[in-house]
CSV table of C-alpha atoms in Angstrom, one decimal:
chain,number,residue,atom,x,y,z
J,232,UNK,CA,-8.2,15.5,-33.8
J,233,UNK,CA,-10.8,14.5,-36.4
J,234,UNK,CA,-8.2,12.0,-38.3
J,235,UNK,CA,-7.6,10.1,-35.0
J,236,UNK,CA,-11.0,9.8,-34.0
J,237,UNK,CA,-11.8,8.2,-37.0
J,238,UNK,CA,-9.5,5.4,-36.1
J,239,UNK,CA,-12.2,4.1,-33.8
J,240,UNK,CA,-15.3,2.7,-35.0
J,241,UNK,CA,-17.2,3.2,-31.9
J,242,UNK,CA,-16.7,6.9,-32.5
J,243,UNK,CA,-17.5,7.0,-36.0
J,244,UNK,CA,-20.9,4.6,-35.6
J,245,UNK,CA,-21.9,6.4,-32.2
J,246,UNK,CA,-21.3,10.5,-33.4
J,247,UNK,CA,-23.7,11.3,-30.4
J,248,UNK,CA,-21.6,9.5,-28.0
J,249,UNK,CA,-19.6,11.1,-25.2
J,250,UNK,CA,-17.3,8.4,-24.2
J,251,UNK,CA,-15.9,9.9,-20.7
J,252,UNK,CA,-15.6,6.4,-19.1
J,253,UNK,CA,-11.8,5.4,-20.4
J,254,UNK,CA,-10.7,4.5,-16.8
J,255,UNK,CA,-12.8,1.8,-16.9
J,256,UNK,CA,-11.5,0.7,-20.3
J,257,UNK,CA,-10.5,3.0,-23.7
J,258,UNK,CA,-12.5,2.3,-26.8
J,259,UNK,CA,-10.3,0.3,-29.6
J,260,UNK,CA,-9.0,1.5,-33.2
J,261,UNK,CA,-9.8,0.4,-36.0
J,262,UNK,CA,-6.0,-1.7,-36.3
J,263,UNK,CA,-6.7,-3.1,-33.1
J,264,UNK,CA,-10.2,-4.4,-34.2
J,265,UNK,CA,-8.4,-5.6,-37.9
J,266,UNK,CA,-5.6,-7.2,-36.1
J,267,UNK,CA,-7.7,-9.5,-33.8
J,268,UNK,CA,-10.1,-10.0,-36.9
J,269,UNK,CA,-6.8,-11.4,-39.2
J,270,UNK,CA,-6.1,-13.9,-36.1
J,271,UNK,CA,-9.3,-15.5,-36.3
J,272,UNK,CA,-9.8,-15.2,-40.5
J,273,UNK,CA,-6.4,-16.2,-41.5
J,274,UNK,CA,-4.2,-17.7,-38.6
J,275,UNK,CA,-6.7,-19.2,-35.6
J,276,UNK,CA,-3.9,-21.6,-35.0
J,277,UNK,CA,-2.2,-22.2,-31.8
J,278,UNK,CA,1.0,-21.1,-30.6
J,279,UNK,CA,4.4,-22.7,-29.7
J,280,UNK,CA,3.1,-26.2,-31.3
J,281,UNK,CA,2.2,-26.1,-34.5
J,282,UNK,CA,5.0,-26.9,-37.2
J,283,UNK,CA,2.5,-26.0,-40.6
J,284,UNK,CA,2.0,-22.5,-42.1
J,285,UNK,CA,-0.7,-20.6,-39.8
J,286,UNK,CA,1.0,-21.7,-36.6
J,287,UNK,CA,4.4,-20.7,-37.5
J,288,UNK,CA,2.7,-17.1,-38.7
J,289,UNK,CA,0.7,-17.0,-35.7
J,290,UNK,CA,3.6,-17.8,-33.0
J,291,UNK,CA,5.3,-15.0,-34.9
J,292,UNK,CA,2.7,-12.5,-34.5
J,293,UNK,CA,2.4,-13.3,-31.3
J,294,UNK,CA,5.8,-13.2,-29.9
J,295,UNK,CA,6.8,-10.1,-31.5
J,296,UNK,CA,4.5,-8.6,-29.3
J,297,UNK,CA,6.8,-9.1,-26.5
J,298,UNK,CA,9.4,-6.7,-27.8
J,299,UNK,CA,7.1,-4.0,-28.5
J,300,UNK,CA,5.9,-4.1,-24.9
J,301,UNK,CA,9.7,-4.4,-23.7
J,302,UNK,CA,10.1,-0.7,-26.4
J,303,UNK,CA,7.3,0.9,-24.4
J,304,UNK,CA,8.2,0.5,-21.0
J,305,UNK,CA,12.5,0.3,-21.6
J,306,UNK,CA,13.0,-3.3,-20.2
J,307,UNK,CA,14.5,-6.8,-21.8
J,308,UNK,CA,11.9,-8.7,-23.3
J,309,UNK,CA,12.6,-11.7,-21.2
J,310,UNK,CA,11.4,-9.7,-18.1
J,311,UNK,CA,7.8,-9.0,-19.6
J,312,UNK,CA,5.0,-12.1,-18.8
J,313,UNK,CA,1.8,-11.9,-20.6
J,314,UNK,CA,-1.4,-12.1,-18.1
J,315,UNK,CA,-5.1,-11.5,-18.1
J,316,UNK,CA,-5.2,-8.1,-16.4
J,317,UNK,CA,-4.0,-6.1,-14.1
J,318,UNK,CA,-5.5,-8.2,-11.3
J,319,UNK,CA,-4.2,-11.0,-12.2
J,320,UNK,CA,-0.7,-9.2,-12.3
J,321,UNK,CA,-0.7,-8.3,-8.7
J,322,UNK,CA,-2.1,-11.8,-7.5
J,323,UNK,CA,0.8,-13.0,-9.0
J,324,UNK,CA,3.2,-11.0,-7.6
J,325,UNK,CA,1.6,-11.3,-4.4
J,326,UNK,CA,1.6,-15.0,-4.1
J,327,UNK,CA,4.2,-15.9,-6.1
J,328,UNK,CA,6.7,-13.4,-4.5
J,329,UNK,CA,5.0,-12.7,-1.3
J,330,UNK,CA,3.8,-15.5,0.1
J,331,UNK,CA,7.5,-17.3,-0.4
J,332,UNK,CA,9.7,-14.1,0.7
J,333,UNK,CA,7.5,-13.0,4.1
J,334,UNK,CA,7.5,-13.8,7.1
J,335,UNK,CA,5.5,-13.1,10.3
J,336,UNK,CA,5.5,-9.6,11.6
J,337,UNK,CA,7.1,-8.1,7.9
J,338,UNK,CA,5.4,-5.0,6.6
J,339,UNK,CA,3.7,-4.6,3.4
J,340,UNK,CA,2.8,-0.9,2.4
J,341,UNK,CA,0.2,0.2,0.6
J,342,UNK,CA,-2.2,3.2,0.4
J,343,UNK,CA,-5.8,4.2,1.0
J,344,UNK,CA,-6.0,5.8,-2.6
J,345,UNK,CA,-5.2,2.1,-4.3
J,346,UNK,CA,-7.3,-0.1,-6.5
J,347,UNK,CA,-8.7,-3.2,-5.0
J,348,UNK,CA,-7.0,-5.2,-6.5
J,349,UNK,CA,-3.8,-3.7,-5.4
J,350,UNK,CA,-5.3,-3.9,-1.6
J,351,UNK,CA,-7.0,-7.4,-1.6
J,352,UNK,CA,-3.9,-9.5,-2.8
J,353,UNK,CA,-1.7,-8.0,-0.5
J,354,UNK,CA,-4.8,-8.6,2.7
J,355,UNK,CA,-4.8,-12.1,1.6
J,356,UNK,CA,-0.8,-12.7,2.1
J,357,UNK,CA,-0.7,-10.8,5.3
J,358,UNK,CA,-3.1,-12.7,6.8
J,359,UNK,CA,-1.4,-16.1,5.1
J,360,UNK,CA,2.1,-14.9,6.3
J,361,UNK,CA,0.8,-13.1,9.6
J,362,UNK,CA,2.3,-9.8,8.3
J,363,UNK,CA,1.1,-6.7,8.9
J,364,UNK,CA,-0.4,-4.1,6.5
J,365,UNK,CA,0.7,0.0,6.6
J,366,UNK,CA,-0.6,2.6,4.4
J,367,UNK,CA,1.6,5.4,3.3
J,368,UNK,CA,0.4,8.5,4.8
J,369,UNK,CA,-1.1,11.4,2.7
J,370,UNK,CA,-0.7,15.1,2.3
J,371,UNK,CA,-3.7,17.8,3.0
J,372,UNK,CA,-4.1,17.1,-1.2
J,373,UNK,CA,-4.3,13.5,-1.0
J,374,UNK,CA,-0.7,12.8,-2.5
J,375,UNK,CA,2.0,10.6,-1.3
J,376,UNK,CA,3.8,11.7,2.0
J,377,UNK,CA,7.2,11.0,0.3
J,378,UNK,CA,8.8,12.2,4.0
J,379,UNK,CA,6.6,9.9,5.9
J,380,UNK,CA,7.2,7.2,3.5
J,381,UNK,CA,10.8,6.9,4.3
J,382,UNK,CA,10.4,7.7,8.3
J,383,UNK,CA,8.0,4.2,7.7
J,384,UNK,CA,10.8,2.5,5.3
J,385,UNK,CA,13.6,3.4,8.2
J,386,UNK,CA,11.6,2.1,11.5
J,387,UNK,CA,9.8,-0.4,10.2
J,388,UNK,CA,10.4,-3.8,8.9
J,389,UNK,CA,8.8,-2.6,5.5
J,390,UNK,CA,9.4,-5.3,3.1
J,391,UNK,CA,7.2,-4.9,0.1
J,392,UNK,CA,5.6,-1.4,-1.4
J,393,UNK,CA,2.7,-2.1,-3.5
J,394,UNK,CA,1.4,1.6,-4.7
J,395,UNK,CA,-0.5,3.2,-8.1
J,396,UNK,CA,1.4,5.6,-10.5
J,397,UNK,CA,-1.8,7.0,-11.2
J,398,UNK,CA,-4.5,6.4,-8.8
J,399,UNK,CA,-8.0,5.5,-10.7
J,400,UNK,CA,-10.0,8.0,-8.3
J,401,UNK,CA,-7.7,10.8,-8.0
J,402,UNK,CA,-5.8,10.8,-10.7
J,403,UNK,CA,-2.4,12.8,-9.6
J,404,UNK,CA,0.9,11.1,-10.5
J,405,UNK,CA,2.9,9.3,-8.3
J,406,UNK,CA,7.0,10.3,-8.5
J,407,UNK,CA,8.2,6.7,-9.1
J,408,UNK,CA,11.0,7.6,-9.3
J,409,UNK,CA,11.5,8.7,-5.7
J,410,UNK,CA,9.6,6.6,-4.0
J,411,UNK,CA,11.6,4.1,-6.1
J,412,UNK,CA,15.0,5.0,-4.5
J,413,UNK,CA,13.5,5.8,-1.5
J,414,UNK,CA,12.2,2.1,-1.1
J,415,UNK,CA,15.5,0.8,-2.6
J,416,UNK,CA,17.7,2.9,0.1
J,417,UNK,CA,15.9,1.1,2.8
J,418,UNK,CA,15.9,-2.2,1.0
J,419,UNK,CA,12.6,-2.8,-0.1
J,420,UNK,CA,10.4,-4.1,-3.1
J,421,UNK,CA,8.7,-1.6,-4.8
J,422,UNK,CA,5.5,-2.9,-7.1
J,423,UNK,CA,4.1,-0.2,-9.4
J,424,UNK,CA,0.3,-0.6,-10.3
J,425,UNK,CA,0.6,1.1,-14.2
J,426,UNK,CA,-3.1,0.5,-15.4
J,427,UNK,CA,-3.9,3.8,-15.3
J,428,UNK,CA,-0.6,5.5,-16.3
J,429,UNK,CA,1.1,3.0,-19.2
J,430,UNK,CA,-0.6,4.3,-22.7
J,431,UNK,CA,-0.9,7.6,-21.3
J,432,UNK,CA,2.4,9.1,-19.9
J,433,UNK,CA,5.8,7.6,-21.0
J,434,UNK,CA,6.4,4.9,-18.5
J,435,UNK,CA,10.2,3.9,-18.5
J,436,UNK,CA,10.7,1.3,-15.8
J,437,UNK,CA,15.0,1.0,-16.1
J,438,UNK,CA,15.0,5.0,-16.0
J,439,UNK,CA,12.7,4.8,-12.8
J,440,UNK,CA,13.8,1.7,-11.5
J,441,UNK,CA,10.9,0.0,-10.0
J,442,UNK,CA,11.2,-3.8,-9.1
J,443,UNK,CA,7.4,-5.0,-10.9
J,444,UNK,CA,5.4,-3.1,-13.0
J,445,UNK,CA,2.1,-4.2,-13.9
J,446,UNK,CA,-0.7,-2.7,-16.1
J,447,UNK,CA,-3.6,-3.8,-18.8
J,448,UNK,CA,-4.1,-3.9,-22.8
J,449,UNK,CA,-8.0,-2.5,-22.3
J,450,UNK,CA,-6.4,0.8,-20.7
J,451,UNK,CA,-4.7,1.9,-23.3
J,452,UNK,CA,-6.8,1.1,-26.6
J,453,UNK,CA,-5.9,-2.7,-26.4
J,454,UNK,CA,-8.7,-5.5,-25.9
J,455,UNK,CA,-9.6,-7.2,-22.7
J,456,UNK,CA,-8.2,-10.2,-21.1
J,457,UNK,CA,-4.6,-9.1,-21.4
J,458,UNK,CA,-2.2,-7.8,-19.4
J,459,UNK,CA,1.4,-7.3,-18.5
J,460,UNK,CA,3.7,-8.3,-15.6
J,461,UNK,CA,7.0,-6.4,-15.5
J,462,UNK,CA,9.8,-8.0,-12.8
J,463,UNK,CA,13.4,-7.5,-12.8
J,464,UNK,CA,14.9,-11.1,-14.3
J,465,UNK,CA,16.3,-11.7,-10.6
J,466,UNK,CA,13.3,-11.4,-8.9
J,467,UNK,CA,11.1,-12.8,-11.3
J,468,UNK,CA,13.6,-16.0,-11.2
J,469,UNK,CA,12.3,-15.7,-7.5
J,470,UNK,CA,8.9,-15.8,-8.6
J,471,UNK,CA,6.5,-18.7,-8.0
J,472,UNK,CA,3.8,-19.1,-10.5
J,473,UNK,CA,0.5,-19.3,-10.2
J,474,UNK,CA,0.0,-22.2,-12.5
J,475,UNK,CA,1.3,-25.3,-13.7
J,476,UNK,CA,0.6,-27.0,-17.3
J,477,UNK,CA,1.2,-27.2,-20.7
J,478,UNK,CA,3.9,-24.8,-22.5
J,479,UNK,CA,5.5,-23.4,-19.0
J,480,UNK,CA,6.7,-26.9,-17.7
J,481,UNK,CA,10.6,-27.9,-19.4
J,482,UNK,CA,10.1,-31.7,-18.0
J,483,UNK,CA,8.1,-34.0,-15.5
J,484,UNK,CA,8.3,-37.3,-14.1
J,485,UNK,CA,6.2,-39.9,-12.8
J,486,UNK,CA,8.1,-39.6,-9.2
J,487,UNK,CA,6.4,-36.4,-9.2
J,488,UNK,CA,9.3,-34.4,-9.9
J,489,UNK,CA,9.2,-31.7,-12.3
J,490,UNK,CA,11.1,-28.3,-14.1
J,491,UNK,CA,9.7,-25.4,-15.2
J,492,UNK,CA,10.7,-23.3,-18.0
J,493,UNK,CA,13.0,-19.9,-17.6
J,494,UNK,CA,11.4,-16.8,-17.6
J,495,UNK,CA,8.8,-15.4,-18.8
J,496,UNK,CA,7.3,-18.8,-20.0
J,497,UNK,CA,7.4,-20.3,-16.5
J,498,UNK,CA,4.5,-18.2,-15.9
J,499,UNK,CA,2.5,-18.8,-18.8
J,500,UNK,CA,0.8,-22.0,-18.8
J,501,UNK,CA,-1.9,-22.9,-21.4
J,502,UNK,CA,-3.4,-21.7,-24.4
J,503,UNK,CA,-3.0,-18.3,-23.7
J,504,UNK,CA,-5.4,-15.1,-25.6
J,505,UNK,CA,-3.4,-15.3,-28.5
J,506,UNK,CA,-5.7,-12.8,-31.0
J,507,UNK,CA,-6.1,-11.0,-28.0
J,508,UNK,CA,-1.8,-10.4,-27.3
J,509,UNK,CA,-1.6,-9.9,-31.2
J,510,UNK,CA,-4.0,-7.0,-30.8
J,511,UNK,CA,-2.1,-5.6,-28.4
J,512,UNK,CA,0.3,-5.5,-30.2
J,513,UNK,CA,-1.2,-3.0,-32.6
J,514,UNK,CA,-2.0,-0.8,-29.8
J,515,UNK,CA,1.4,-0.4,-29.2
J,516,UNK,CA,2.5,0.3,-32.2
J,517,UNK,CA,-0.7,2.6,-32.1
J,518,UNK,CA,0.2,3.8,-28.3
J,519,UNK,CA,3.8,4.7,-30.1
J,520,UNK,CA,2.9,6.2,-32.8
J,521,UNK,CA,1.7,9.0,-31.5
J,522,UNK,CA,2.9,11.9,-29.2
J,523,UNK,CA,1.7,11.2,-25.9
J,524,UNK,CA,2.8,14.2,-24.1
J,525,UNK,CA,1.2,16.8,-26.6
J,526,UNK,CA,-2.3,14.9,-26.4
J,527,UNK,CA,-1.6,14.5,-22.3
J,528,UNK,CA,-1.4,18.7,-22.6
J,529,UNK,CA,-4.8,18.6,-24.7
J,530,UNK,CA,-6.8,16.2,-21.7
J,531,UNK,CA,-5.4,17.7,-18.9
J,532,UNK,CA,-6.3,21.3,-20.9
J,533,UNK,CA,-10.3,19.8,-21.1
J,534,UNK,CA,-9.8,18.4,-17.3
J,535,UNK,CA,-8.8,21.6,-16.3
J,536,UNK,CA,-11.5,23.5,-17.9
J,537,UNK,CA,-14.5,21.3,-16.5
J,538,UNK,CA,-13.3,21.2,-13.0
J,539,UNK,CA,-12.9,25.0,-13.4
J,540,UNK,CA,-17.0,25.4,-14.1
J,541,UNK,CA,-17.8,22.4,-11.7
J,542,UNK,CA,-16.2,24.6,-9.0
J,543,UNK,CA,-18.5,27.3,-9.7
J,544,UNK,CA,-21.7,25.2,-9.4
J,545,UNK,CA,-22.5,26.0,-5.8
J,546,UNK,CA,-24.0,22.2,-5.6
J,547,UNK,CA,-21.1,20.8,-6.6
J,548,UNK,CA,-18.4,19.1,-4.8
J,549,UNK,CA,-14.8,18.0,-6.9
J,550,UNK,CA,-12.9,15.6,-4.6
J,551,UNK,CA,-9.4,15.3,-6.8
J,552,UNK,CA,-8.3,19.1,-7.6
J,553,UNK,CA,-5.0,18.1,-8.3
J,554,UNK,CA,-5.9,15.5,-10.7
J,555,UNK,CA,-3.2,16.0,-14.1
J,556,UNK,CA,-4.2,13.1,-15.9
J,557,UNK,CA,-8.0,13.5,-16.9
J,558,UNK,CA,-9.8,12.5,-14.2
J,559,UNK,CA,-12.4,13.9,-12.4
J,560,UNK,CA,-14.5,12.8,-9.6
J,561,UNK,CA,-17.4,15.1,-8.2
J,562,UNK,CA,-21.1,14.7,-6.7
J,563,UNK,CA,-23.6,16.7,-6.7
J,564,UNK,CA,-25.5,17.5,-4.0
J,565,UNK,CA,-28.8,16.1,-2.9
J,566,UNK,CA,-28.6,13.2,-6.2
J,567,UNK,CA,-27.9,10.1,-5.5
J,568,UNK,CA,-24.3,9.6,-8.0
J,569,UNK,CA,-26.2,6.1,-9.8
J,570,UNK,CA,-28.9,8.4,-10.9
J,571,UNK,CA,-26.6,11.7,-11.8
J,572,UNK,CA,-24.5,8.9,-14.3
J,573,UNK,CA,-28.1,7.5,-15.5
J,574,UNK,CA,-29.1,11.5,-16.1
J,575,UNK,CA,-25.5,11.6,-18.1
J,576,UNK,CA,-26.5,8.5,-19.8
J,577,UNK,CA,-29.7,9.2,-20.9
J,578,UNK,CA,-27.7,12.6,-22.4
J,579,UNK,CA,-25.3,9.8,-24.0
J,580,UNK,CA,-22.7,11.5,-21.7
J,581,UNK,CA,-21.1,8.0,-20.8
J,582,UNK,CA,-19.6,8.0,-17.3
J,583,UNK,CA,-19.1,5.9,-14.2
J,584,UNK,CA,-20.5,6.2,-10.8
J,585,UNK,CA,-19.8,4.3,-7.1
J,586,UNK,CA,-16.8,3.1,-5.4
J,587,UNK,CA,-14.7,3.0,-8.6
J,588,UNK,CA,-13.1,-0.4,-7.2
J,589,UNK,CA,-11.7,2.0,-4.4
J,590,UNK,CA,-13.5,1.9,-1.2
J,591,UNK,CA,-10.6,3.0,1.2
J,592,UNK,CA,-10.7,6.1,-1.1
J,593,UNK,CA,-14.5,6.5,-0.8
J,594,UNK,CA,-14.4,6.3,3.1
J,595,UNK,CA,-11.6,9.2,3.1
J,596,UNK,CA,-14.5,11.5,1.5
J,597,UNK,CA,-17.2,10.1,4.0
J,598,UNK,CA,-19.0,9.3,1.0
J,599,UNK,CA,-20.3,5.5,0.0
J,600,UNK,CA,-20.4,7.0,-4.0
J,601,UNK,CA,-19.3,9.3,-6.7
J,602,UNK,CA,-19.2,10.2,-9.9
J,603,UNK,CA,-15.9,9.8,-12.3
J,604,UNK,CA,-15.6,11.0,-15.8
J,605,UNK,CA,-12.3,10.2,-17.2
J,606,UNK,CA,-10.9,11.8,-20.3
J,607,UNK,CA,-8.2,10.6,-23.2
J,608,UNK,CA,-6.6,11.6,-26.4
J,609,UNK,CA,-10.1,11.1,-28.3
J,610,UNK,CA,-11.8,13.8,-26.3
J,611,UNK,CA,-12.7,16.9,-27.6
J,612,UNK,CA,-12.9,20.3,-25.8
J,613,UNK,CA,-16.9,20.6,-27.6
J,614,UNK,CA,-17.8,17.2,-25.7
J,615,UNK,CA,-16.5,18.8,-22.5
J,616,UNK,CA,-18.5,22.1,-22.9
J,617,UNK,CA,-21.9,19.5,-24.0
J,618,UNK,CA,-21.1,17.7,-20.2
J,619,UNK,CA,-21.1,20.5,-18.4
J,620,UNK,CA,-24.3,21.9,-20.4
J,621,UNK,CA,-25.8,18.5,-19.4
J,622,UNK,CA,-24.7,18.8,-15.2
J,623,UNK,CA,-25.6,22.3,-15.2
J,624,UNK,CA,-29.5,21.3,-16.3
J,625,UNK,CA,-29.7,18.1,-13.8
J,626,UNK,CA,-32.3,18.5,-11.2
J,627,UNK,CA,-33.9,15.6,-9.1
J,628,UNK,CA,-37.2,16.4,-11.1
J,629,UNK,CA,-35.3,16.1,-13.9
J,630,UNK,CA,-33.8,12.3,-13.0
J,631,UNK,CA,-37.1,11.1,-11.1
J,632,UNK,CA,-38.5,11.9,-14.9
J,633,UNK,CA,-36.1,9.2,-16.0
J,634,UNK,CA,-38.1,6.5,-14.1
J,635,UNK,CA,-41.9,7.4,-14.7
């Protein structure tokens, strides 16, 4: 554990540091950090133009990152379109696919445990297309009602299934697979939100057969501003895109008539974050490199043992108990969450606290707040035991202190 945290700097600069925040974004490896660094010392050309040295070497760099992505998650390169983010993602897919395959009084299915941006998109084309939105109904534990889920699919005209692999609150993993042939045996879409579950389980989208799959580079050691869309070639033919320009139109006219490129360029119009895809690409090959289900065994282990004491702290309320990915959501009682993270902070314990993006999730609680630390690989068993050392000594005399 010791060799890999040395990969990243953050770590290594910061030894005090309990990072405890990584579903809000993982810190970056050294590689990572090196490739983006190369882009901008010895390429910072663009791509798909350039006919001299750097901007052959750089469109090189950067299109081989398409592959690796298509290795990780078991698809055909072709069928992987580079975004900014999640969000962007699921717009995409939303108004791209949505908005030209609905029609009034079709159903789109989501859940009350999703990230906003995999509620939002789909509010804005129901209300476009005059659809209605359904949530998928929950178990006592706050899991998918796989039962209900196909009552829904069979007596209603469900036409799109937008739902999280691993919700960002809770934290339990969705059966893709299931709900996949579920949604297919009633002759649905199924859209897979992956940020939270791509870098940290194996993902293999052929195996599980979901329709789109979308998920960011930030979440799993990558940098920011880049993300993934995943879409079966037939339906991502059937895709819209967002944008029009440069590099993702094949020909225009001055009648106003116009082609755009096949897939996945069709969707990619612009410059695009090109040291920012080539890092990427080195957390993949970092993401790959190592064995994801021994070091899913070693945070779920450290999960496990912290909500184990925080259900012994009488003032202390866990909201996720089956979580099995490394998240873990609590409050504690009679401190507002804002000033338990600032307490944590102030401990260099670094955590989040409110809504989480996820204020359907928040109102099934009754509560407008919480806290969320969120564990990966990098995370040691010693910072786990120093946490709960630093909740078991909070006190609201002990945060007021904070601010005077």
């Amino acid at each position: 554990m010791d060799d890999l945290r040395q990969k990243f700097p953050l770590l290594v600069n910061h030894p005090e540091l309990i990072y405890f925040d990584n579903a809000a974004t993982t810190l970056k490896p050294q590689p990572v950090i090196d490739a983006v660094m190369n882009y901008y010392v010895n390429l910072s050309s663009n791509i798909h133009r350039g006919d001299y040295k750097t901007a052959v070497e750089a469109t090189r760099h950067y299109d081989a990152v398409r592959q690796k992505v298509a290795d990780l998650i078991h698809c055909d390169p072709d069928c992987v379109v580079y975004t900014t983010g999640t969000s962007e993602s699921l717009n995409l897919i939303a108004q791209g696919y949505g908005m030209t395959h609905l029609v009034k009084d079709d159903v789109i299915l989501i859940s009350e445990v999703e990230h906003a941006s995999n509620v939002l998109p789909w509010f804005n084309v129901a209300k476009k297309c005059e659809c209605t939105i359904a949530y998928v109904p929950l178990n006592d534990d706050l899991s998918f009602d796989l039962d209900a889920l196909d009552q829904i699919m069979q007596t209603k005209p469900v036409k799109i299934v937008s739902l999280a692999h691993i919700s960002n609150v809770l934290g339990y993993v969705n059966d893709i697979d299931e709900i996949a042939r579920i949604v297919h045996r009633n002759h649905g879409i199924l859209v897979i939100d992956g940020a939270q579950s791509v870098g940290h389980i194996p993902v293999d989208v052929t195996k599980s057969d979901v329709d789109f799959l979308v998920f960011s580079s930030h979440k799993m050691t990558g940098p920011t501003g880049v993300g993934i869309l995943y879409g079966k070639k037939h339906l991502l033919d059937a895709t819209e895109p967002l944008f029009y320009g440069g590099d993702s139109n094949a020909r225009y006219y001055k009648d106003g008539s116009y082609t755009v490129k096949d897939v996945p360029l069709k969707f990619e119009t612009g410059t695009p974050n090109i040291e920012g895809i080539i890092g990427f690409g080195e957390a993949v090959s970092f993401i790959q490199s190592l064995d994801l289900e021994v070091l899913m065994k070693h945070v779920i282990e450290m999960q496990h043992y912290i909500m184990d004491e925080l259900s012994k702290m009488d003032h202390v309320t866990v909201y996720n108990p089956i979580s099995n990915t490394g998240i873990v959501m609590f409050n504690i009682e009679g401190i507002f969450p804002q000033d338990v993270a600032a307490y944590l902070g102030h401990h260099n314990i670094c955590v989040r606290a409110g809504s989480h993006c996820s204020k359907l999730t928040c109102g099934i609680f009754e509560t407008d707040s919480s806290v969320r630390a969120s564990l990966y690989f990098y995370n040691t068993m010693d910072e786990a035991r120093k946490f709960l050392e630093v909740i078991q000594s909070i006190s609201l005399e002990a945060v007021v202190s904070l601010y005077v």
